[in-house]
XYZ file of C-alpha atoms in Angstrom:
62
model
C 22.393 51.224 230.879
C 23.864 51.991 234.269
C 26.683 54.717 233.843
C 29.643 54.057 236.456
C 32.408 55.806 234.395
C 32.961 59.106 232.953
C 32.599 58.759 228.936
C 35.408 61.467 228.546
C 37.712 60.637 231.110
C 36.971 57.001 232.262
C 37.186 57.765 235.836
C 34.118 56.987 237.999
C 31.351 59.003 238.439
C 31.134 58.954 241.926
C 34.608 60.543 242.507
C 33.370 64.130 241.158
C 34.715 66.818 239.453
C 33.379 66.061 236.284
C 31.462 69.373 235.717
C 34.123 69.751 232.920
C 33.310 66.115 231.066
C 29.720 67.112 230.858
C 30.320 69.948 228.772
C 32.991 68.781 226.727
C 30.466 65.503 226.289
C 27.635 67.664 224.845
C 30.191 68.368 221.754
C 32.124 65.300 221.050
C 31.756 61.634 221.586
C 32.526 60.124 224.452
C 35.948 57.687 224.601
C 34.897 55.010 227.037
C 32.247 52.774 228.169
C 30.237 54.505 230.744
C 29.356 50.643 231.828
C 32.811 48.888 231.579
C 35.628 51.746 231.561
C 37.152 50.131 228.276
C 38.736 52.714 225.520
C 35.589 52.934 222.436
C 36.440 52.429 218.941
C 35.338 56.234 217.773
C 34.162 57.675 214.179
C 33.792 60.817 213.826
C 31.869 62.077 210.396
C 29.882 65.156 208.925
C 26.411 64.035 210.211
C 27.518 63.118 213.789
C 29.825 60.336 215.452
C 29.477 56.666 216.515
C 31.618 55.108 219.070
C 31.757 50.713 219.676
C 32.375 49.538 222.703
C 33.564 45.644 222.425
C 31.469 44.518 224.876
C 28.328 46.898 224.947
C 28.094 47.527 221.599
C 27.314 51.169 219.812
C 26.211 54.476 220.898
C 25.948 57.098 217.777
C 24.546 60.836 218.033
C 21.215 62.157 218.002
């Protein structure tokens, strides 16, 4: 998987400034594609989290 996009913000990585996604990444799930920019469908439950992307299909935690 090539990451392009920020999974928190959806803005590219390239553009910077995401010192802040990082860390709010290591303790929620992220809310879109790091490949294709589009918004994840995202579960959040007591053992972790899964988010679907429609066209890359599922991340989950750990």
């Amino acid at each position: 998987m090539t990451e392009v996009y920020c999974g928190r913000c959806g803005l590219e990585l390239t553009a910077g400034g995401h010192d802040d996604c990082g860390r709010a990444l290591a303790l929620e799930p992220p809310r879109y594609c790091a490949e294709c920019r589009r918004r994840m469908v995202v579960q959040v439950h007591p053992m972790g989290w899964s988010a679907r992307c429609s066209v890359h299909g599922e991340l989950t935690s750990g």
